[in-house]
Amino acid sequence: MTEQEPLWQDPTPEGADPFEDAVRQLLGEVPHPVNWRTLSAEDAEVEWLELNAWVDWLRLEYGLQPNVIPPYWHRHSELVWELSAIHASWQGAYDPQAAAGAAAAWHLDFRLARERLKEWVGLSGTKLDQDRPTRQTVWPGDEPVDTAEETPNPNRHKDFVAFVMANVRRRAREEAEQANDGSSGELGARN
């Protein structure tokens, strides 16, 4: 008599949560906030591209001016964190499982977020056609920080691609360094 294969085999890989996989299949990906400090290189690339597409849609859909969302928002962590939070909130509000009033609540939050974005843009110094790094206040005992001047940026899309590629390479390098020295934790302080 030959040994028969079991009628049912567990398709779940070792260590995976079958309940979590089933919920994902039923509901799709659950909206989640993004912690830019801990993203892997691979996840960062996906999140950057997704956020960029959404920000582009948002600025066009709502006719937002560059004093709310400037072209070089990706170069300013304060804007990245704010836009990322608004994006996660929007995903939750427009999720098929969301409550009927979630979209209206999101618009109230978005009204406040636009005010915060205007403040961040004003503090960062980024403009429609030129950009500079956000100026940092040096505390007593800190190393001096170079203050960069405004530079023109003629092509936002090329700048974004170059920025993301550099960000992903930096993260991959940090991951490799952590793997070599056996440490874990945050990948870096910058986006």
N, C-alpha and C. Protein backbone atom coordinates (compact mmCIF):
# COMPACT_ATOMS: atom_id res chain seq x y z
N MET A 1 0.84 -1.16 0.00
CA MET A 1 0.00 0.00 0.00
C MET A 1 0.89 1.25 0.00
N THR A 2 0.61 2.15 -0.91
CA THR A 2 1.42 3.36 -0.99
C THR A 2 0.88 4.42 -0.06
N GLU A 3 1.80 5.23 0.41
CA GLU A 3 1.41 6.29 1.32
C GLU A 3 0.73 7.40 0.53
N GLN A 4 -0.45 7.79 0.96
CA GLN A 4 -1.18 8.86 0.28
C GLN A 4 -0.78 10.20 0.86
N GLU A 5 -0.86 11.21 -0.02
CA GLU A 5 -0.63 12.57 0.46
C GLU A 5 -1.83 12.98 1.29
N PRO A 6 -1.61 13.77 2.30
CA PRO A 6 -2.76 14.22 3.09
C PRO A 6 -3.73 15.00 2.20
N LEU A 7 -4.99 14.91 2.54
CA LEU A 7 -6.00 15.64 1.77
C LEU A 7 -5.86 17.15 1.94
N TRP A 8 -5.36 17.57 3.07
CA TRP A 8 -5.21 19.00 3.31
C TRP A 8 -3.80 19.26 3.81
N GLN A 9 -3.12 20.18 3.14
CA GLN A 9 -1.80 20.58 3.61
C GLN A 9 -1.86 22.04 3.99
N ASP A 10 -1.20 22.38 5.05
CA ASP A 10 -1.17 23.77 5.50
C ASP A 10 -0.29 24.57 4.55
N PRO A 11 -0.88 25.51 3.78
CA PRO A 11 -0.08 26.29 2.84
C PRO A 11 0.66 27.44 3.51
N THR A 12 0.44 27.61 4.80
CA THR A 12 1.04 28.73 5.51
C THR A 12 2.50 28.42 5.84
N PRO A 13 3.42 29.31 5.43
CA PRO A 13 4.83 29.08 5.76
C PRO A 13 5.05 29.10 7.28
N GLU A 14 6.09 28.43 7.69
CA GLU A 14 6.45 28.37 9.11
C GLU A 14 6.56 29.77 9.68
N GLY A 15 5.92 30.02 10.80
CA GLY A 15 6.01 31.31 11.47
C GLY A 15 4.98 32.32 11.00
N ALA A 16 4.26 32.07 9.91
CA ALA A 16 3.26 33.02 9.42
C ALA A 16 1.96 32.83 10.20
N ASP A 17 1.17 33.89 10.25
CA ASP A 17 -0.10 33.85 10.96
C ASP A 17 -1.22 33.61 9.96
N PRO A 18 -1.83 32.41 9.96
CA PRO A 18 -2.86 32.10 8.98
C PRO A 18 -4.08 33.02 9.11
N PHE A 19 -4.42 33.45 10.34
CA PHE A 19 -5.55 34.35 10.54
C PHE A 19 -5.28 35.70 9.88
N GLU A 20 -4.07 36.22 10.08
CA GLU A 20 -3.70 37.50 9.48
C GLU A 20 -3.75 37.41 7.95
N ASP A 21 -3.26 36.32 7.40
CA ASP A 21 -3.31 36.13 5.94
C ASP A 21 -4.74 36.07 5.44
N ALA A 22 -5.62 35.39 6.17
CA ALA A 22 -7.03 35.29 5.78
C ALA A 22 -7.71 36.65 5.81
N VAL A 23 -7.42 37.45 6.84
CA VAL A 23 -7.99 38.79 6.95
C VAL A 23 -7.51 39.65 5.78
N ARG A 24 -6.23 39.57 5.44
CA ARG A 24 -5.70 40.33 4.30
C ARG A 24 -6.40 39.95 3.00
N GLN A 25 -6.63 38.66 2.82
CA GLN A 25 -7.30 38.21 1.60
C GLN A 25 -8.73 38.73 1.53
N LEU A 26 -9.40 38.80 2.67
CA LEU A 26 -10.78 39.28 2.69
C LEU A 26 -10.87 40.80 2.57
N LEU A 27 -10.05 41.50 3.30
CA LEU A 27 -10.17 42.95 3.38
C LEU A 27 -9.14 43.71 2.55
N GLY A 28 -8.13 43.04 2.08
CA GLY A 28 -7.05 43.73 1.40
C GLY A 28 -6.04 44.24 2.42
N GLU A 29 -5.08 44.99 1.95
CA GLU A 29 -4.05 45.54 2.83
C GLU A 29 -4.67 46.55 3.79
N VAL A 30 -4.39 46.42 5.05
CA VAL A 30 -4.93 47.33 6.06
C VAL A 30 -4.13 48.63 6.01
N PRO A 31 -4.83 49.79 5.92
CA PRO A 31 -4.09 51.07 5.94
C PRO A 31 -3.26 51.17 7.22
N HIS A 32 -2.07 51.71 7.08
CA HIS A 32 -1.17 51.79 8.23
C HIS A 32 -0.30 53.04 8.12
N PRO A 33 0.10 53.58 9.26
CA PRO A 33 1.05 54.69 9.21
C PRO A 33 2.42 54.17 8.81
N VAL A 34 3.23 55.05 8.26
CA VAL A 34 4.57 54.68 7.82
C VAL A 34 5.58 55.29 8.79
N ASN A 35 6.44 54.43 9.33
CA ASN A 35 7.53 54.92 10.17
C ASN A 35 8.77 54.98 9.28
N TRP A 36 9.06 56.17 8.77
CA TRP A 36 10.16 56.36 7.81
C TRP A 36 11.50 56.01 8.42
N ARG A 37 11.62 56.04 9.72
CA ARG A 37 12.91 55.75 10.37
C ARG A 37 13.28 54.28 10.33
N THR A 38 12.29 53.40 10.21
CA THR A 38 12.58 51.98 10.33
C THR A 38 12.34 51.18 9.05
N LEU A 39 11.99 51.84 7.97
CA LEU A 39 11.71 51.12 6.72
C LEU A 39 12.96 50.48 6.15
N SER A 40 12.80 49.28 5.63
CA SER A 40 13.89 48.65 4.89
C SER A 40 14.04 49.37 3.55
N ALA A 41 15.12 49.11 2.87
CA ALA A 41 15.33 49.72 1.55
C ALA A 41 14.20 49.36 0.60
N GLU A 42 13.83 48.10 0.60
CA GLU A 42 12.76 47.64 -0.30
C GLU A 42 11.42 48.30 0.03
N ASP A 43 11.07 48.34 1.32
CA ASP A 43 9.82 48.96 1.73
C ASP A 43 9.83 50.46 1.48
N ALA A 44 10.97 51.09 1.70
CA ALA A 44 11.07 52.54 1.48
C ALA A 44 10.79 52.88 0.03
N GLU A 45 11.35 52.12 -0.89
CA GLU A 45 11.11 52.40 -2.31
C GLU A 45 9.61 52.33 -2.62
N VAL A 46 8.95 51.32 -2.12
CA VAL A 46 7.50 51.17 -2.36
C VAL A 46 6.74 52.35 -1.75
N GLU A 47 7.07 52.68 -0.49
CA GLU A 47 6.36 53.77 0.20
C GLU A 47 6.60 55.12 -0.47
N TRP A 48 7.84 55.39 -0.88
CA TRP A 48 8.14 56.65 -1.58
C TRP A 48 7.30 56.77 -2.85
N LEU A 49 7.27 55.71 -3.64
CA LEU A 49 6.54 55.77 -4.91
C LEU A 49 5.04 55.91 -4.68
N GLU A 50 4.52 55.19 -3.69
CA GLU A 50 3.09 55.29 -3.39
C GLU A 50 2.74 56.68 -2.87
N LEU A 51 3.54 57.20 -1.95
CA LEU A 51 3.26 58.53 -1.42
C LEU A 51 3.38 59.59 -2.51
N ASN A 52 4.38 59.48 -3.36
CA ASN A 52 4.55 60.45 -4.43
C ASN A 52 3.34 60.47 -5.36
N ALA A 53 2.86 59.30 -5.75
CA ALA A 53 1.69 59.22 -6.63
C ALA A 53 0.47 59.84 -5.95
N TRP A 54 0.30 59.56 -4.67
CA TRP A 54 -0.85 60.10 -3.95
C TRP A 54 -0.74 61.61 -3.78
N VAL A 55 0.44 62.11 -3.44
CA VAL A 55 0.63 63.56 -3.27
C VAL A 55 0.37 64.27 -4.60
N ASP A 56 0.83 63.68 -5.68
CA ASP A 56 0.59 64.27 -7.00
C ASP A 56 -0.92 64.34 -7.28
N TRP A 57 -1.62 63.23 -6.99
CA TRP A 57 -3.07 63.23 -7.16
C TRP A 57 -3.72 64.28 -6.27
N LEU A 58 -3.31 64.35 -5.00
CA LEU A 58 -3.90 65.26 -4.03
C LEU A 58 -3.76 66.71 -4.46
N ARG A 59 -2.57 67.09 -4.88
CA ARG A 59 -2.35 68.49 -5.25
C ARG A 59 -3.17 68.88 -6.46
N LEU A 60 -3.33 67.95 -7.41
CA LEU A 60 -4.13 68.24 -8.60
C LEU A 60 -5.62 68.19 -8.30
N GLU A 61 -6.04 67.19 -7.56
CA GLU A 61 -7.46 67.01 -7.24
C GLU A 61 -8.03 68.19 -6.46
N TYR A 62 -7.22 68.73 -5.54
CA TYR A 62 -7.68 69.81 -4.67
C TYR A 62 -7.11 71.17 -5.08
N GLY A 63 -6.39 71.24 -6.17
CA GLY A 63 -5.84 72.52 -6.64
C GLY A 63 -4.95 73.19 -5.61
N LEU A 64 -4.10 72.41 -4.96
CA LEU A 64 -3.26 72.95 -3.89
C LEU A 64 -2.07 73.72 -4.45
N GLN A 65 -1.83 74.85 -3.87
CA GLN A 65 -0.73 75.72 -4.28
C GLN A 65 0.59 75.25 -3.66
N PRO A 66 1.73 75.72 -4.21
CA PRO A 66 3.02 75.27 -3.69
C PRO A 66 3.31 75.74 -2.26
N ASN A 67 2.51 76.67 -1.72
CA ASN A 67 2.71 77.03 -0.32
C ASN A 67 2.07 76.00 0.62
N VAL A 68 1.32 75.03 0.03
CA VAL A 68 0.75 73.93 0.79
C VAL A 68 1.54 72.65 0.50
N ILE A 69 1.71 72.34 -0.79
CA ILE A 69 2.53 71.20 -1.19
C ILE A 69 3.49 71.67 -2.27
N PRO A 70 4.73 71.91 -1.91
CA PRO A 70 5.73 72.36 -2.89
C PRO A 70 6.28 71.18 -3.68
N PRO A 71 6.83 71.44 -4.86
CA PRO A 71 7.35 70.35 -5.69
C PRO A 71 8.43 69.51 -5.01
N TYR A 72 9.23 70.12 -4.15
CA TYR A 72 10.36 69.42 -3.54
C TYR A 72 10.05 69.00 -2.11
N TRP A 73 8.79 68.66 -1.84
CA TRP A 73 8.36 68.23 -0.51
C TRP A 73 9.18 67.04 -0.03
N HIS A 74 9.58 66.18 -0.95
CA HIS A 74 10.30 64.95 -0.59
C HIS A 74 11.65 65.22 0.06
N ARG A 75 12.20 66.40 -0.11
CA ARG A 75 13.50 66.75 0.47
C ARG A 75 13.39 67.31 1.89
N HIS A 76 12.18 67.36 2.42
CA HIS A 76 11.96 67.97 3.74
C HIS A 76 11.21 66.98 4.63
N SER A 77 11.91 66.44 5.62
CA SER A 77 11.32 65.39 6.45
C SER A 77 10.04 65.85 7.14
N GLU A 78 9.96 67.12 7.52
CA GLU A 78 8.75 67.60 8.17
C GLU A 78 7.54 67.50 7.24
N LEU A 79 7.75 67.73 5.96
CA LEU A 79 6.67 67.59 4.99
C LEU A 79 6.38 66.13 4.68
N VAL A 80 7.41 65.31 4.63
CA VAL A 80 7.22 63.88 4.38
C VAL A 80 6.38 63.26 5.48
N TRP A 81 6.71 63.55 6.73
CA TRP A 81 5.95 62.98 7.85
C TRP A 81 4.50 63.44 7.82
N GLU A 82 4.28 64.73 7.58
CA GLU A 82 2.92 65.27 7.55
C GLU A 82 2.12 64.67 6.40
N LEU A 83 2.68 64.67 5.20
CA LEU A 83 1.98 64.11 4.05
C LEU A 83 1.73 62.62 4.21
N SER A 84 2.69 61.93 4.78
CA SER A 84 2.54 60.49 5.01
C SER A 84 1.39 60.22 5.98
N ALA A 85 1.28 61.03 7.03
CA ALA A 85 0.20 60.87 8.01
C ALA A 85 -1.16 61.16 7.36
N ILE A 86 -1.21 62.20 6.54
CA ILE A 86 -2.46 62.52 5.85
C ILE A 86 -2.84 61.40 4.89
N HIS A 87 -1.85 60.85 4.22
CA HIS A 87 -2.09 59.75 3.29
C HIS A 87 -2.66 58.53 4.01
N ALA A 88 -2.05 58.14 5.12
CA ALA A 88 -2.54 56.98 5.88
C ALA A 88 -3.97 57.23 6.36
N SER A 89 -4.24 58.44 6.81
CA SER A 89 -5.58 58.79 7.26
C SER A 89 -6.58 58.72 6.10
N TRP A 90 -6.18 59.19 4.95
CA TRP A 90 -7.03 59.14 3.75
C TRP A 90 -7.32 57.69 3.37
N GLN A 91 -6.28 56.83 3.42
CA GLN A 91 -6.47 55.42 3.10
C GLN A 91 -7.50 54.78 4.03
N GLY A 92 -7.42 55.11 5.30
CA GLY A 92 -8.39 54.58 6.25
C GLY A 92 -9.79 55.12 6.02
N ALA A 93 -9.88 56.40 5.69
CA ALA A 93 -11.19 57.03 5.48
C ALA A 93 -11.89 56.48 4.25
N TYR A 94 -11.12 56.13 3.24
CA TYR A 94 -11.72 55.64 1.99
C TYR A 94 -11.60 54.13 1.83
N ASP A 95 -11.25 53.45 2.89
CA ASP A 95 -11.23 51.99 2.87
C ASP A 95 -12.67 51.49 2.75
N PRO A 96 -12.92 50.44 1.97
CA PRO A 96 -14.29 49.93 1.84
C PRO A 96 -14.95 49.56 3.17
N GLN A 97 -14.16 49.27 4.18
CA GLN A 97 -14.70 48.90 5.49
C GLN A 97 -14.91 50.11 6.41
N ALA A 98 -14.57 51.31 5.94
CA ALA A 98 -14.66 52.51 6.78
C ALA A 98 -16.11 52.88 7.05
N ALA A 99 -16.31 53.59 8.13
CA ALA A 99 -17.64 54.09 8.47
C ALA A 99 -18.08 55.13 7.45
N ALA A 100 -19.39 55.32 7.33
CA ALA A 100 -19.94 56.24 6.33
C ALA A 100 -19.42 57.67 6.50
N GLY A 101 -19.16 58.10 7.72
CA GLY A 101 -18.71 59.47 7.96
C GLY A 101 -17.20 59.65 7.92
N ALA A 102 -16.46 58.59 7.63
CA ALA A 102 -15.00 58.67 7.68
C ALA A 102 -14.44 59.68 6.68
N ALA A 103 -15.01 59.74 5.49
CA ALA A 103 -14.50 60.67 4.48
C ALA A 103 -14.73 62.12 4.90
N ALA A 104 -15.90 62.40 5.49
CA ALA A 104 -16.16 63.76 5.97
C ALA A 104 -15.20 64.12 7.10
N ALA A 105 -14.95 63.18 8.00
CA ALA A 105 -14.00 63.42 9.09
C ALA A 105 -12.61 63.66 8.53
N TRP A 106 -12.23 62.91 7.48
CA TRP A 106 -10.92 63.12 6.87
C TRP A 106 -10.81 64.54 6.33
N HIS A 107 -11.87 65.04 5.72
CA HIS A 107 -11.82 66.40 5.18
C HIS A 107 -11.64 67.45 6.28
N LEU A 108 -12.22 67.20 7.44
CA LEU A 108 -11.97 68.11 8.57
C LEU A 108 -10.50 68.05 8.98
N ASP A 109 -9.97 66.84 9.08
CA ASP A 109 -8.54 66.67 9.41
C ASP A 109 -7.66 67.32 8.33
N PHE A 110 -8.06 67.16 7.08
CA PHE A 110 -7.28 67.71 5.97
C PHE A 110 -7.25 69.23 6.02
N ARG A 111 -8.34 69.84 6.46
CA ARG A 111 -8.36 71.30 6.61
C ARG A 111 -7.27 71.74 7.60
N LEU A 112 -7.18 71.05 8.72
CA LEU A 112 -6.14 71.36 9.70
C LEU A 112 -4.75 71.03 9.16
N ALA A 113 -4.66 69.93 8.44
CA ALA A 113 -3.36 69.53 7.88
C ALA A 113 -2.85 70.57 6.88
N ARG A 114 -3.74 71.17 6.10
CA ARG A 114 -3.30 72.20 5.14
C ARG A 114 -2.68 73.38 5.87
N GLU A 115 -3.22 73.73 7.01
CA GLU A 115 -2.63 74.82 7.80
C GLU A 115 -1.25 74.43 8.31
N ARG A 116 -1.12 73.20 8.78
CA ARG A 116 0.19 72.73 9.24
C ARG A 116 1.18 72.67 8.09
N LEU A 117 0.71 72.20 6.92
CA LEU A 117 1.60 72.15 5.75
C LEU A 117 2.10 73.54 5.38
N LYS A 118 1.23 74.53 5.39
CA LYS A 118 1.65 75.91 5.08
C LYS A 118 2.74 76.36 6.05
N GLU A 119 2.56 76.02 7.33
CA GLU A 119 3.56 76.39 8.33
C GLU A 119 4.88 75.67 8.05
N TRP A 120 4.82 74.38 7.75
CA TRP A 120 6.04 73.62 7.46
C TRP A 120 6.74 74.17 6.21
N VAL A 121 5.97 74.49 5.19
CA VAL A 121 6.57 75.01 3.96
C VAL A 121 7.26 76.33 4.25
N GLY A 122 6.61 77.19 5.03
CA GLY A 122 7.23 78.47 5.39
C GLY A 122 8.52 78.30 6.16
N LEU A 123 8.54 77.34 7.08
CA LEU A 123 9.74 77.10 7.87
C LEU A 123 10.85 76.42 7.05
N SER A 124 10.45 75.57 6.12
CA SER A 124 11.46 74.81 5.37
C SER A 124 12.19 75.67 4.35
N GLY A 125 11.50 76.65 3.78
CA GLY A 125 12.15 77.50 2.78
C GLY A 125 12.05 76.97 1.36
N THR A 126 11.36 75.87 1.15
CA THR A 126 11.21 75.34 -0.19
C THR A 126 10.16 76.16 -0.94
N LYS A 127 10.39 76.33 -2.24
CA LYS A 127 9.50 77.14 -3.07
C LYS A 127 9.19 76.39 -4.36
N LEU A 128 8.43 77.03 -5.22
CA LEU A 128 8.01 76.40 -6.47
C LEU A 128 9.18 76.00 -7.34
N ASP A 129 10.16 76.89 -7.50
CA ASP A 129 11.24 76.64 -8.46
C ASP A 129 12.62 76.55 -7.84
N GLN A 130 12.70 76.63 -6.52
CA GLN A 130 14.00 76.49 -5.86
C GLN A 130 13.81 75.89 -4.48
N ASP A 131 14.91 75.39 -3.96
CA ASP A 131 14.85 74.68 -2.70
C ASP A 131 16.15 74.86 -1.95
N ARG A 132 16.06 74.67 -0.66
CA ARG A 132 17.24 74.61 0.21
C ARG A 132 16.89 73.68 1.35
N PRO A 133 17.89 73.08 1.97
CA PRO A 133 17.59 72.24 3.13
C PRO A 133 16.95 73.07 4.25
N THR A 134 16.09 72.45 5.00
CA THR A 134 15.47 73.11 6.14
C THR A 134 16.56 73.55 7.11
N ARG A 135 16.50 74.78 7.52
CA ARG A 135 17.53 75.28 8.44
C ARG A 135 17.32 74.67 9.82
N GLN A 136 18.41 74.28 10.44
CA GLN A 136 18.39 73.65 11.75
C GLN A 136 18.94 74.62 12.79
N THR A 137 18.31 74.64 13.94
CA THR A 137 18.81 75.44 15.05
C THR A 137 19.89 74.63 15.75
N VAL A 138 21.04 75.24 15.93
CA VAL A 138 22.15 74.56 16.61
C VAL A 138 22.04 74.86 18.10
N TRP A 139 21.93 73.83 18.88
CA TRP A 139 21.88 73.98 20.33
C TRP A 139 23.29 74.10 20.88
N PRO A 140 23.41 74.70 22.06
CA PRO A 140 24.74 74.80 22.67
C PRO A 140 25.37 73.42 22.80
N GLY A 141 26.60 73.30 22.34
CA GLY A 141 27.32 72.04 22.40
C GLY A 141 27.20 71.20 21.13
N ASP A 142 26.25 71.54 20.24
CA ASP A 142 26.10 70.81 18.97
C ASP A 142 27.16 71.25 17.98
N GLU A 143 27.42 70.38 17.03
CA GLU A 143 28.31 70.73 15.92
C GLU A 143 27.62 71.77 15.03
N PRO A 144 28.36 72.74 14.52
CA PRO A 144 27.74 73.71 13.60
C PRO A 144 27.19 73.02 12.36
N VAL A 145 26.10 73.58 11.83
CA VAL A 145 25.44 73.04 10.66
C VAL A 145 25.64 74.01 9.50
N ASP A 146 26.02 73.44 8.35
CA ASP A 146 26.16 74.28 7.16
C ASP A 146 24.79 74.79 6.75
N THR A 147 24.72 76.08 6.44
CA THR A 147 23.47 76.62 5.94
C THR A 147 23.60 76.73 4.43
N ALA A 148 22.83 75.93 3.75
CA ALA A 148 22.88 75.91 2.29
C ALA A 148 21.98 77.02 1.74
N GLU A 149 22.41 77.54 0.63
CA GLU A 149 21.63 78.56 -0.05
C GLU A 149 20.59 77.92 -0.94
N GLU A 150 19.63 78.71 -1.36
CA GLU A 150 18.61 78.22 -2.29
C GLU A 150 19.25 77.91 -3.63
N THR A 151 18.83 76.79 -4.20
CA THR A 151 19.32 76.42 -5.52
C THR A 151 18.12 76.16 -6.42
N PRO A 152 18.23 76.53 -7.69
CA PRO A 152 17.12 76.25 -8.61
C PRO A 152 17.02 74.75 -8.90
N ASN A 153 15.82 74.30 -9.08
CA ASN A 153 15.57 72.90 -9.41
C ASN A 153 14.66 72.87 -10.63
N PRO A 154 15.23 72.66 -11.79
CA PRO A 154 14.44 72.76 -13.01
C PRO A 154 13.56 71.55 -13.32
N ASN A 155 13.83 70.38 -12.71
CA ASN A 155 13.05 69.19 -13.06
C ASN A 155 12.71 68.40 -11.80
N ARG A 156 11.51 68.57 -11.32
CA ARG A 156 11.07 67.95 -10.08
C ARG A 156 11.07 66.42 -10.17
N HIS A 157 10.63 65.88 -11.29
CA HIS A 157 10.54 64.42 -11.42
C HIS A 157 11.92 63.76 -11.41
N LYS A 158 12.88 64.35 -12.12
CA LYS A 158 14.24 63.80 -12.09
C LYS A 158 14.82 63.91 -10.68
N ASP A 159 14.55 65.01 -10.01
CA ASP A 159 15.05 65.20 -8.66
C ASP A 159 14.46 64.15 -7.72
N PHE A 160 13.16 63.89 -7.86
CA PHE A 160 12.51 62.90 -7.00
C PHE A 160 13.13 61.52 -7.21
N VAL A 161 13.30 61.11 -8.45
CA VAL A 161 13.86 59.79 -8.75
C VAL A 161 15.28 59.68 -8.17
N ALA A 162 16.10 60.71 -8.38
CA ALA A 162 17.47 60.68 -7.86
C ALA A 162 17.46 60.64 -6.33
N PHE A 163 16.57 61.41 -5.71
CA PHE A 163 16.46 61.44 -4.25
C PHE A 163 16.08 60.06 -3.71
N VAL A 164 15.06 59.43 -4.30
CA VAL A 164 14.61 58.13 -3.82
C VAL A 164 15.69 57.07 -4.03
N MET A 165 16.35 57.10 -5.17
CA MET A 165 17.42 56.13 -5.42
C MET A 165 18.53 56.27 -4.37
N ALA A 166 18.91 57.50 -4.06
CA ALA A 166 19.94 57.72 -3.04
C ALA A 166 19.44 57.26 -1.67
N ASN A 167 18.18 57.52 -1.35
CA ASN A 167 17.61 57.11 -0.08
C ASN A 167 17.60 55.60 0.06
N VAL A 168 17.20 54.91 -1.00
CA VAL A 168 17.14 53.45 -0.98
C VAL A 168 18.54 52.86 -0.87
N ARG A 169 19.50 53.42 -1.61
CA ARG A 169 20.90 52.94 -1.52
C ARG A 169 21.45 53.13 -0.11
N ARG A 170 21.15 54.28 0.51
CA ARG A 170 21.62 54.54 1.88
C ARG A 170 21.03 53.51 2.84
N ARG A 171 19.75 53.23 2.71
CA ARG A 171 19.10 52.26 3.58
C ARG A 171 19.70 50.86 3.38
N ALA A 172 19.93 50.49 2.14
CA ALA A 172 20.52 49.17 1.84
C ALA A 172 21.91 49.07 2.45
N ARG A 173 22.69 50.14 2.35
CA ARG A 173 24.03 50.17 2.94
C ARG A 173 23.94 50.01 4.46
N GLU A 174 23.00 50.73 5.10
CA GLU A 174 22.82 50.63 6.55
C GLU A 174 22.37 49.23 6.96
N GLU A 175 21.48 48.64 6.15
CA GLU A 175 21.04 47.27 6.43
C GLU A 175 22.22 46.30 6.37
N ALA A 176 23.06 46.47 5.36
CA ALA A 176 24.23 45.60 5.22
C ALA A 176 25.18 45.78 6.40
N GLU A 177 25.38 47.02 6.82
CA GLU A 177 26.26 47.29 7.97
C GLU A 177 25.70 46.66 9.23
N GLN A 178 24.38 46.77 9.43
CA GLN A 178 23.75 46.17 10.61
C GLN A 178 23.86 44.65 10.57
N ALA A 179 23.70 44.08 9.39
CA ALA A 179 23.82 42.63 9.25
C ALA A 179 25.24 42.17 9.57
N ASN A 180 26.22 42.98 9.17
CA ASN A 180 27.62 42.63 9.42
C ASN A 180 28.01 42.75 10.89
N ASP A 181 27.45 43.76 11.58
CA ASP A 181 27.84 43.91 12.98
C ASP A 181 26.81 43.33 13.95
N GLY A 182 25.73 42.75 13.39
CA GLY A 182 24.75 42.06 14.23
C GLY A 182 23.83 42.96 15.02
N SER A 183 23.80 44.24 14.71
CA SER A 183 22.92 45.16 15.45
C SER A 183 21.57 45.24 14.78
N SER A 184 20.63 45.80 15.50
CA SER A 184 19.30 46.02 14.94
C SER A 184 18.79 47.35 15.45
N GLY A 185 17.68 47.79 14.90
CA GLY A 185 17.09 49.03 15.35
C GLY A 185 16.79 49.93 14.18
N GLU A 186 16.74 51.23 14.48
CA GLU A 186 16.39 52.19 13.45
C GLU A 186 17.50 52.28 12.44
N LEU A 187 17.08 52.48 11.19
CA LEU A 187 18.05 52.52 10.10
C LEU A 187 18.76 53.86 10.00
N GLY A 188 18.21 54.87 10.53
CA GLY A 188 18.85 56.18 10.44
C GLY A 188 17.89 57.26 10.87
N ALA A 189 18.43 58.42 11.09
CA ALA A 189 17.59 59.50 11.56
C ALA A 189 16.88 60.24 10.44
N ARG A 190 17.35 60.08 9.23
CA ARG A 190 16.73 60.81 8.12
C ARG A 190 15.78 59.90 7.37
N ASN A 191 14.91 60.56 6.59
CA ASN A 191 13.99 59.79 5.74
C ASN A 191 14.83 59.04 4.79
